[in-house]
CSV table of C-alpha atoms in Angstrom, one decimal:
chain,number,residue,atom,x,y,z
H,14,TRP,CA,0.0,0.0,0.0
H,15,LEU,CA,2.8,2.4,0.8
H,16,ALA,CA,4.3,2.1,-2.7
H,17,SER,CA,0.9,3.1,-4.2
H,18,GLU,CA,0.6,6.0,-1.8
H,19,LEU,CA,4.0,7.3,-2.7
H,20,ALA,CA,3.4,6.8,-6.5
H,21,ALA,CA,0.2,8.9,-6.0
H,22,TRP,CA,2.5,11.7,-4.9
H,23,LYS,CA,4.2,11.5,-8.3
H,24,MET,CA,7.2,9.7,-6.9
H,25,GLN,CA,9.0,7.0,-8.9
H,26,VAL,CA,9.0,4.0,-6.6
H,27,GLU,CA,10.9,0.7,-6.8
H,28,VAL,CA,10.1,-2.1,-4.3
H,29,ALA,CA,12.7,-4.7,-3.1
H,30,GLY,CA,11.5,-7.7,-1.1
H,31,ASP,CA,14.8,-8.4,0.6
H,32,ILE,CA,18.4,-7.1,1.1
H,33,SER,CA,19.8,-8.8,-2.0
H,34,GLN,CA,17.1,-7.2,-4.2
H,35,GLY,CA,17.6,-3.9,-2.5
H,36,ARG,CA,21.4,-3.9,-3.3
H,37,LYS,CA,20.7,-4.8,-7.0
H,38,ALA,CA,18.1,-2.0,-7.3
H,39,ILE,CA,20.4,0.6,-5.8
H,40,ALA,CA,23.3,-0.5,-7.9
H,41,GLY,CA,21.2,-0.4,-11.1
H,42,ASN,CA,19.6,3.0,-10.4
H,43,ARG,CA,20.9,5.1,-7.6
H,44,PRO,CA,17.8,6.4,-5.6
H,45,ASP,CA,17.3,9.8,-4.1
H,46,VAL,CA,16.3,8.2,-0.9
H,47,VAL,CA,15.8,4.7,0.6
H,48,LEU,CA,12.9,3.7,2.8
H,49,LEU,CA,14.3,0.7,4.7
H,50,ASP,CA,12.8,-1.9,7.0
H,51,LEU,CA,15.2,-3.4,9.5
H,52,CYS,CA,13.8,-6.9,9.6
H,53,PHE,CA,13.5,-9.5,6.8
H,54,PRO,CA,12.5,-12.8,8.5
H,55,GLU,CA,13.2,-15.0,5.4
H,56,SER,CA,16.3,-13.1,4.3
H,57,LEU,CA,20.0,-13.8,5.1
H,58,GLY,CA,20.7,-10.1,5.8
H,59,ASN,CA,19.1,-7.4,7.8
H,60,GLY,CA,18.5,-3.7,7.3
H,61,PHE,CA,21.4,-2.6,9.4
H,62,GLU,CA,23.8,-4.3,6.9
H,63,LEU,CA,22.4,-2.3,4.0
H,64,LEU,CA,22.3,0.9,6.1
H,65,GLU,CA,26.0,0.5,6.9
H,66,GLU,CA,26.9,0.0,3.2
H,67,LEU,CA,24.9,3.0,2.1
H,68,LYS,CA,26.7,5.2,4.6
H,69,THR,CA,30.0,4.6,2.7
H,70,THR,CA,28.7,5.6,-0.7
H,71,GLN,CA,29.8,9.0,-2.0
H,72,PRO,CA,27.7,11.0,-1.8
H,73,PRO,CA,25.8,8.9,0.8
H,74,VAL,CA,22.3,7.8,-0.1
H,75,PRO,CA,19.9,9.2,2.5
H,76,VAL,CA,18.0,6.4,4.4
H,77,VAL,CA,14.8,6.6,6.3
H,78,VAL,CA,14.2,3.6,8.5
H,79,PHE,CA,10.6,2.3,8.6
H,80,THR,CA,10.1,-0.6,11.0
H,81,ALA,CA,7.8,-2.3,13.5
H,82,GLN,CA,10.7,-2.5,16.0
H,83,GLU,CA,10.8,-0.1,18.9
H,84,SER,CA,14.0,-0.1,20.8
H,85,PHE,CA,16.0,2.9,21.9
H,86,ALA,CA,19.3,1.0,21.3
H,87,GLU,CA,18.2,0.5,17.7
H,88,ARG,CA,17.3,4.1,17.3
H,89,VAL,CA,20.8,5.0,18.4
H,90,ARG,CA,22.4,2.4,16.1
H,91,VAL,CA,20.4,3.9,13.1
H,92,ALA,CA,21.6,7.4,14.0
H,93,ARG,CA,25.2,6.2,14.3
H,94,LEU,CA,25.0,4.6,10.8
H,95,GLY,CA,23.8,7.9,9.3
H,96,GLY,CA,20.0,7.2,9.1
H,97,ARG,CA,18.0,10.3,8.3
H,98,GLY,CA,14.8,9.3,10.0
H,99,PHE,CA,13.2,6.6,12.1
H,100,LEU,CA,9.5,5.7,11.7
H,101,GLN,CA,7.7,3.1,13.6
H,102,LYS,CA,5.0,1.1,11.9
H,103,PRO,CA,2.1,1.7,11.6
H,104,VAL,CA,2.5,5.2,10.3
H,105,ALA,CA,0.4,7.5,8.2
H,106,PRO,CA,1.5,8.1,4.6
H,107,GLN,CA,1.8,11.8,5.2
H,108,LYS,CA,4.4,11.2,8.0
H,109,VAL,CA,6.4,9.0,5.6
H,110,MET,CA,6.3,11.8,3.0
H,111,ASP,CA,7.4,14.4,5.6
H,112,ALA,CA,10.3,12.2,6.7
H,113,ILE,CA,11.4,11.6,3.0
H,114,ALA,CA,11.2,15.4,2.3
H,115,LYS,CA,13.3,16.1,5.4
H,116,ALA,CA,15.9,13.5,4.5
H,117,LEU,CA,16.2,14.9,1.0
H,118,GLN,CA,16.6,18.4,2.3
H,119,GLN,CA,19.3,17.4,4.8
H,120,SER,CA,21.3,15.3,2.4
H,121,GLY,CA,21.1,17.3,-0.8
H,122,PRO,CA,24.4,19.0,-1.5
H,123,PRO,CA,24.1,22.8,-1.9
H,124,GLN,CA,24.3,24.1,-5.4
H,125,ALA,CA,27.5,26.0,-5.6
H,126,LYS,CA,30.4,27.2,-7.8
H,127,LEU,CA,33.9,26.6,-6.5
H,128,LEU,CA,37.1,28.3,-7.7
H,129,ILE,CA,40.2,26.3,-6.7
H,130,VAL,CA,43.7,27.8,-7.2
H,131,ASP,CA,46.7,25.6,-6.7
H,132,ASP,CA,49.9,25.3,-8.8
H,133,ASP,CA,50.1,21.5,-8.1
H,134,PRO,CA,48.1,19.6,-10.8
H,135,GLN,CA,47.9,16.5,-8.5
H,136,ILE,CA,46.2,18.5,-5.8
H,137,LEU,CA,43.7,19.9,-8.4
H,138,ASP,CA,43.0,16.3,-9.6
H,139,GLN,CA,42.4,15.2,-6.0
H,140,LEU,CA,40.0,18.0,-5.3
H,141,ARG,CA,38.1,17.3,-8.5
H,142,THR,CA,37.8,13.6,-7.6
H,143,VAL,CA,36.5,14.5,-4.1
H,144,LEU,CA,34.2,17.4,-4.9
H,145,GLU,CA,32.8,16.7,-8.4
H,146,PRO,CA,30.5,13.8,-7.3
H,147,TRP,CA,28.7,16.2,-5.0
H,148,GLY,CA,27.5,18.2,-7.9
H,149,PHE,CA,29.7,21.3,-7.4
H,150,GLN,CA,30.6,23.4,-10.4
H,151,LEU,CA,34.4,23.5,-10.3
H,152,THR,CA,36.8,25.9,-11.9
H,153,LEU,CA,40.4,24.7,-11.4
H,154,LEU,CA,43.3,27.2,-11.9
H,155,ASN,CA,47.0,26.4,-11.7
H,156,ASP,CA,48.3,29.9,-12.6
H,157,PRO,CA,47.6,32.5,-10.0
H,158,GLN,CA,48.4,35.3,-12.5
H,159,GLN,CA,45.1,34.5,-14.2
H,160,PHE,CA,43.2,34.7,-10.9
H,161,TRP,CA,41.4,38.0,-11.3
H,162,GLU,CA,40.1,37.3,-14.8
H,163,THR,CA,39.0,33.9,-13.7
H,164,ILE,CA,37.1,34.9,-10.6
H,165,GLU,CA,35.2,37.6,-12.5
H,166,GLN,CA,34.2,35.0,-15.1
H,167,CYS,CA,33.1,32.2,-12.8
H,168,THR,CA,31.7,34.2,-9.9
H,169,PRO,CA,32.3,31.5,-7.3
H,170,ASP,CA,30.4,30.8,-4.1
H,171,LEU,CA,33.6,29.5,-2.4
H,172,LEU,CA,37.3,30.2,-3.0
H,173,ILE,CA,39.9,27.5,-2.2
H,174,LEU,CA,43.5,28.8,-2.2
H,175,ASP,CA,47.0,27.2,-1.8
H,176,VAL,CA,49.2,29.3,0.4
H,177,GLU,CA,52.5,29.0,-1.4
H,178,MET,CA,52.4,29.6,-5.2
H,179,PRO,CA,54.8,31.3,-7.7
H,180,GLN,CA,54.4,35.0,-8.5
H,181,PHE,CA,51.4,35.5,-6.2
H,182,SER,CA,50.7,33.6,-3.0
H,183,GLY,CA,47.3,32.6,-1.8
H,184,ILE,CA,47.6,35.2,0.9
H,185,ASP,CA,48.1,37.9,-1.8
H,186,LEU,CA,45.0,36.6,-3.6
H,187,CYS,CA,42.9,36.6,-0.5
H,188,GLN,CA,43.9,40.2,0.4
H,189,VAL,CA,43.0,41.3,-3.1
H,190,VAL,CA,39.6,39.6,-2.8
H,191,ARG,CA,38.9,41.2,0.6
H,192,ASN,CA,39.7,44.6,-0.8
H,193,ASP,CA,37.0,44.4,-3.4
H,194,PRO,CA,33.4,45.1,-2.2
H,195,ARG,CA,32.0,42.5,-4.6
H,196,TRP,CA,34.0,39.7,-2.9
H,197,GLY,CA,34.4,40.9,0.6
H,198,GLU,CA,32.0,38.3,2.0
H,199,LEU,CA,33.2,35.4,-0.3
H,200,PRO,CA,34.1,32.4,1.9
H,201,VAL,CA,37.8,31.5,1.5
H,202,LEU,CA,39.4,28.2,2.5
H,203,PHE,CA,43.2,27.8,2.5
H,204,LEU,CA,45.2,24.6,1.7
H,205,SER,CA,48.8,24.3,2.9
H,206,ALA,CA,51.5,21.9,4.1
H,207,VAL,CA,52.9,24.8,6.2
H,208,GLN,CA,51.9,24.5,9.9
H,209,ASP,CA,53.9,27.2,11.7
H,210,ALA,CA,52.0,29.7,13.8
H,211,GLU,CA,53.2,32.7,11.8
H,212,THR,CA,51.8,31.4,8.5
H,213,LEU,CA,48.5,30.6,10.1
H,214,GLN,CA,48.3,34.1,11.6
H,215,GLN,CA,49.0,35.6,8.1
H,216,VAL,CA,46.3,33.4,6.5
H,217,PHE,CA,43.6,34.5,8.9
H,218,MET,CA,44.7,38.1,9.1
H,219,ALA,CA,44.4,38.1,5.3
H,220,GLY,CA,40.7,37.2,5.7
H,221,ALA,CA,40.6,33.4,5.5
H,222,ASP,CA,37.5,31.6,6.9
H,223,ASP,CA,39.1,28.2,7.2
H,224,TYR,CA,42.3,26.2,6.7
H,225,VAL,CA,42.9,22.6,5.7
H,226,GLN,CA,46.3,21.0,6.2
H,227,LYS,CA,48.1,19.1,3.5
H,228,PRO,CA,48.3,16.2,2.8
H,229,ILE,CA,44.6,16.6,2.4
H,230,ARG,CA,42.2,14.2,4.1
H,231,ASP,CA,39.2,13.9,1.8
H,232,PRO,CA,36.5,13.6,4.4
H,233,GLU,CA,37.8,16.6,6.3
H,234,LEU,CA,38.0,18.7,3.2
H,235,LEU,CA,34.5,17.8,2.1
H,236,ALA,CA,33.0,18.5,5.5
H,237,ARG,CA,34.7,21.9,5.7
H,238,VAL,CA,33.6,22.8,2.1
H,239,LEU,CA,30.0,21.8,2.8
H,240,ASN,CA,30.0,23.7,6.1
H,241,ARG,CA,31.3,26.9,4.6
H,242,ILE,CA,28.9,26.9,1.7
H,243,GLU,CA,25.9,26.1,4.0
H,244,ARG,CA,26.8,28.9,6.4
H,245,SER,CA,27.3,31.4,3.6
H,246,GLN,CA,23.9,30.4,1.9
H,247,LEU,CA,22.1,30.7,5.3
H,248,ARG,CA,23.6,34.1,5.9
H,249,LEU,CA,22.5,35.3,2.4
H,250,LYS,CA,19.1,33.9,3.0
H,251,MET,CA,18.8,35.8,6.3
H,252,ILE,CA,19.9,39.0,4.7
H,253,ALA,CA,17.4,38.6,2.0
H,254,GLN,CA,14.6,38.0,4.5
H,255,LYS,CA,15.7,41.0,6.5
H,256,ASN,CA,15.7,43.2,3.4
H,257,GLN,CA,12.2,41.9,2.4
H,258,MET,CA,10.9,42.8,5.9
H,259,LEU,CA,12.3,46.3,5.6
H,260,SER,CA,10.8,46.8,2.2
H,261,ASP,CA,7.4,45.6,3.4
H,262,LYS,CA,7.3,48.3,6.1
């Protein structure tokens, strides 16, 4: 009945009767969200196994658990494995829809343009591999002398800079950005193998918002990028709401 209800909401639904079928369905056509039961009496696997597997996909597939079980320990286990919701059967279709909508909202990567400046092609390749699957629009630049022309063309939502580069350092570029009213609020994240206190002070004095140490750990980089973009977009949304309130007076 639930599949019919969801289809009535114009959702494309695929039903799997056990864990094995679920794995095949997900591998064949990556879903936007998975509604997962924890218990399959006649199956060799249980829902926790699939939940743990889905947590490791990049980007992770959001999962809402939908089960007759009621145990606080299982709720905690679902949360630890990255579950986006926990619904106990029986539940009204509207509550299922609300949980799915919330999971999609929480898991969807923000739409954003990133400008990355680093003179090391291997670093640029690494960042492309990490960030591109999340749907970011990337502009990669290995020549800092072309920075100003590039930033005006791509109008990024986040700027990632290496500290040490030939001709112009990342600190130089950050200071130039902060001196221009158009880019004064642009989030800036630095990358560097340098760890001394003086360099860190220079980076943040120049206007950096965050700093990631090389060699880059992919999960840390991704978390910091997502955090900076979400904060920036929230701030812009609040400013827009405030301006709307002022204009309505």
